[in-house]
Amino acid sequence: MIDRIAKRAGLPAFVLVLAAAAALSACGYNLVGRGSTVPPDIHTVFLKALENKTQRQQVDQVLTQALAKELVTRKRFTIVNEEASADAEISGAVTGFNVVPVTLDQQGRATQYEISITAQVKFRRLKDDTVLWNNDRYNFRASYEVPVSNTAYFDRENLAIEEVAPQFAQTMLSDLLEGF
């Protein structure tokens, strides 16, 4: 198709491709995950343990651990143990937690659930207390499968939280770094 357009305009095809690429780059298009709205002076981050404002025990601890692991994995910041030695702080609270069955088998037993986590998260520069990113209603949803057992029922929510926590951390930190 480019060849036909180029022949009509009397231009080589590579000139049209080059012009299109230049136009797209001038419009501000960027690959997802490549940009960052974090100021370049932020090198060390203190991750304050998330508060738990839900009825579900341990959800705050699992999510805080997942955030710490994701921060270390990304190697964008050095994680420090004290607020005094950090350039910035990530803090927040888990404000909502819900699990809903979405698929049932023929006996009416749930085989798939959707987990929903709502959190308040703030990323702020410590030296001047500037809020760099804030989301009071960060909502994360994920589905997880449950193997059906005829022998016994046990609470699988803890396993579900542990399973989706890395996904929560990845998406939340991507949003934070990219300013969404």
Coordinates of C-alpha atoms in Angstrom, one line a residue:
M1 CA 0.0 0.0 0.0
I2 CA 2.9 2.4 0.8
D3 CA 4.4 1.6 -2.6
R4 CA 1.2 2.7 -4.3
I5 CA 0.9 5.9 -2.4
A6 CA 4.6 6.6 -3.0
K7 CA 4.3 6.1 -6.7
R8 CA 1.3 8.4 -6.9
A9 CA 3.2 11.1 -5.0
G10 CA 6.4 10.5 -7.0
L11 CA 8.4 9.8 -3.8
P12 CA 10.4 6.7 -2.7
A13 CA 8.5 4.5 -0.2
F14 CA 11.1 4.9 2.5
V15 CA 10.6 8.7 2.5
L16 CA 6.9 8.2 3.3
V17 CA 7.8 5.6 6.1
L18 CA 10.4 8.0 7.5
A19 CA 7.9 10.9 7.4
A20 CA 5.2 8.8 9.2
A21 CA 7.7 7.7 11.9
A22 CA 8.8 11.3 12.5
A23 CA 5.1 12.4 12.8
L24 CA 4.3 9.7 15.3
S25 CA 7.4 10.5 17.5
A26 CA 6.5 14.2 17.4
C27 CA 3.0 13.4 18.8
G28 CA 4.5 12.2 22.1
Y29 CA 3.8 8.5 21.5
N30 CA 5.9 6.3 23.7
L31 CA 6.1 2.6 24.6
V32 CA 4.4 1.6 27.8
G33 CA 6.8 0.9 30.6
R34 CA 9.6 3.1 29.1
G35 CA 8.6 6.4 30.5
S36 CA 8.9 7.7 34.0
T37 CA 7.5 10.7 35.8
V38 CA 9.8 10.2 38.8
P39 CA 12.3 13.1 39.3
P40 CA 15.9 12.2 38.6
D41 CA 17.0 13.1 42.1
I42 CA 15.0 10.2 43.7
H43 CA 17.4 7.3 44.2
T44 CA 16.5 5.8 47.6
V45 CA 13.0 4.9 48.7
F46 CA 11.6 4.0 52.1
L47 CA 8.6 1.6 51.8
K48 CA 6.4 2.2 54.8
A49 CA 4.3 -0.9 55.7
L50 CA 0.8 -0.6 54.4
E51 CA -2.0 -0.2 57.0
N52 CA -4.8 -2.7 57.0
K53 CA -8.3 -1.0 57.0
T54 CA -10.1 -4.2 56.0
Q55 CA -11.5 -7.2 57.9
R56 CA -9.1 -9.5 56.2
Q57 CA -6.0 -10.3 58.2
Q58 CA -2.5 -10.3 56.7
V59 CA -3.5 -8.7 53.4
D60 CA -1.4 -5.6 54.3
Q61 CA 1.7 -7.7 55.1
V62 CA 1.5 -9.8 51.9
L63 CA 1.0 -6.7 49.7
T64 CA 3.8 -4.8 51.5
Q65 CA 6.2 -7.7 50.9
A66 CA 5.2 -7.9 47.2
L67 CA 5.8 -4.2 46.8
A68 CA 9.3 -4.5 48.4
K69 CA 10.2 -7.5 46.2
E70 CA 9.0 -5.7 43.0
L71 CA 11.0 -2.5 43.9
V72 CA 14.1 -4.6 44.4
T73 CA 13.4 -6.5 41.1
R74 CA 13.0 -3.3 39.1
K75 CA 16.3 -1.9 40.3
R76 CA 15.0 1.6 39.7
F77 CA 15.5 2.6 43.4
T78 CA 17.6 1.5 46.4
I79 CA 15.2 0.4 49.2
V80 CA 16.3 1.7 52.6
N81 CA 15.1 0.7 56.1
E82 CA 14.8 4.2 57.5
E83 CA 12.8 7.3 56.4
A84 CA 15.7 9.5 57.4
S85 CA 18.0 8.0 54.8
A86 CA 15.5 8.1 51.9
D87 CA 14.8 10.5 49.1
A88 CA 11.2 9.4 48.9
E89 CA 8.6 7.4 50.7
I90 CA 5.8 5.0 49.5
S91 CA 3.0 4.7 52.0
G92 CA -0.6 3.8 52.1
A93 CA -3.4 1.5 53.3
V94 CA -5.4 -1.4 52.1
T95 CA -9.0 0.0 52.3
G96 CA -11.0 -2.7 50.5
F97 CA -10.8 -6.5 50.0
N98 CA -13.4 -8.6 48.4
V99 CA -13.6 -12.1 46.9
V100 CA -16.5 -13.1 44.7
P101 CA -17.1 -16.5 43.0
V102 CA -17.4 -16.1 39.2
T103 CA -17.5 -19.7 37.9
L104 CA -19.4 -22.6 39.5
D105 CA -19.3 -26.3 38.7
Q106 CA -22.4 -28.5 38.3
Q107 CA -22.6 -29.1 42.1
G108 CA -22.6 -25.3 42.7
R109 CA -19.1 -25.2 44.1
A110 CA -17.0 -22.2 43.1
T111 CA -14.1 -23.0 40.7
Q112 CA -13.0 -19.5 40.0
Y113 CA -13.0 -16.3 42.1
E114 CA -12.3 -12.7 41.4
I115 CA -10.3 -10.9 44.0
S116 CA -10.6 -7.1 44.3
I117 CA -8.2 -5.0 46.3
T118 CA -8.6 -1.2 46.9
A119 CA -5.7 0.8 48.4
Q120 CA -4.7 4.3 49.1
V121 CA -1.1 4.9 47.9
K122 CA 1.1 7.9 48.1
F123 CA 4.6 8.5 46.8
R124 CA 6.2 11.6 48.1
R125 CA 9.6 13.3 48.1
L126 CA 10.8 13.7 51.7
K127 CA 13.0 16.7 51.5
D128 CA 10.2 19.1 50.6
D129 CA 7.2 16.8 51.3
T130 CA 6.1 17.1 47.6
V131 CA 3.5 14.4 46.6
L132 CA 4.8 12.9 43.4
W133 CA 2.0 10.4 42.9
N134 CA -1.2 9.8 44.8
N135 CA -4.2 7.5 44.3
D136 CA -6.8 7.3 47.1
R137 CA -8.8 4.6 45.3
Y138 CA -6.3 2.4 43.6
N139 CA -8.3 -0.6 42.5
F140 CA -6.8 -4.0 41.5
R141 CA -8.8 -7.0 40.2
A142 CA -7.6 -10.5 39.3
S143 CA -9.2 -13.9 38.9
Y144 CA -7.8 -17.1 40.3
E145 CA -8.7 -20.8 39.9
V146 CA -9.7 -23.0 42.8
P147 CA -9.2 -26.8 42.6
V148 CA -12.4 -28.5 43.7
S149 CA -11.9 -30.9 46.5
N150 CA -14.5 -33.4 47.7
T151 CA -12.7 -34.1 51.0
A152 CA -12.4 -30.8 52.8
Y153 CA -12.9 -27.1 52.5
F154 CA -10.3 -24.7 53.8
D155 CA -9.8 -21.0 53.5
R156 CA -8.1 -20.4 50.1
E157 CA -8.2 -16.6 50.4
N158 CA -4.7 -16.5 51.9
L159 CA -3.4 -18.5 48.9
A160 CA -5.2 -16.2 46.6
I161 CA -3.8 -13.1 48.2
E162 CA -0.3 -14.5 47.9
E163 CA -0.9 -15.5 44.3
V164 CA -2.2 -12.1 43.1
A165 CA 0.1 -9.9 45.3
P166 CA 3.0 -9.8 42.8
Q167 CA 0.5 -8.7 40.1
F168 CA -0.8 -6.0 42.4
A169 CA 2.7 -4.8 43.0
Q170 CA 3.7 -4.8 39.3
T171 CA 0.7 -2.9 38.2
M172 CA 0.7 -0.4 41.0
L173 CA 4.4 0.4 40.6
S174 CA 4.0 0.7 36.9
D175 CA 1.3 3.3 37.4
L176 CA 3.4 5.1 40.0
L177 CA 6.5 5.2 37.8
E178 CA 4.5 6.3 34.7
G179 CA 2.3 8.8 36.5
F180 CA -1.1 7.1 35.8

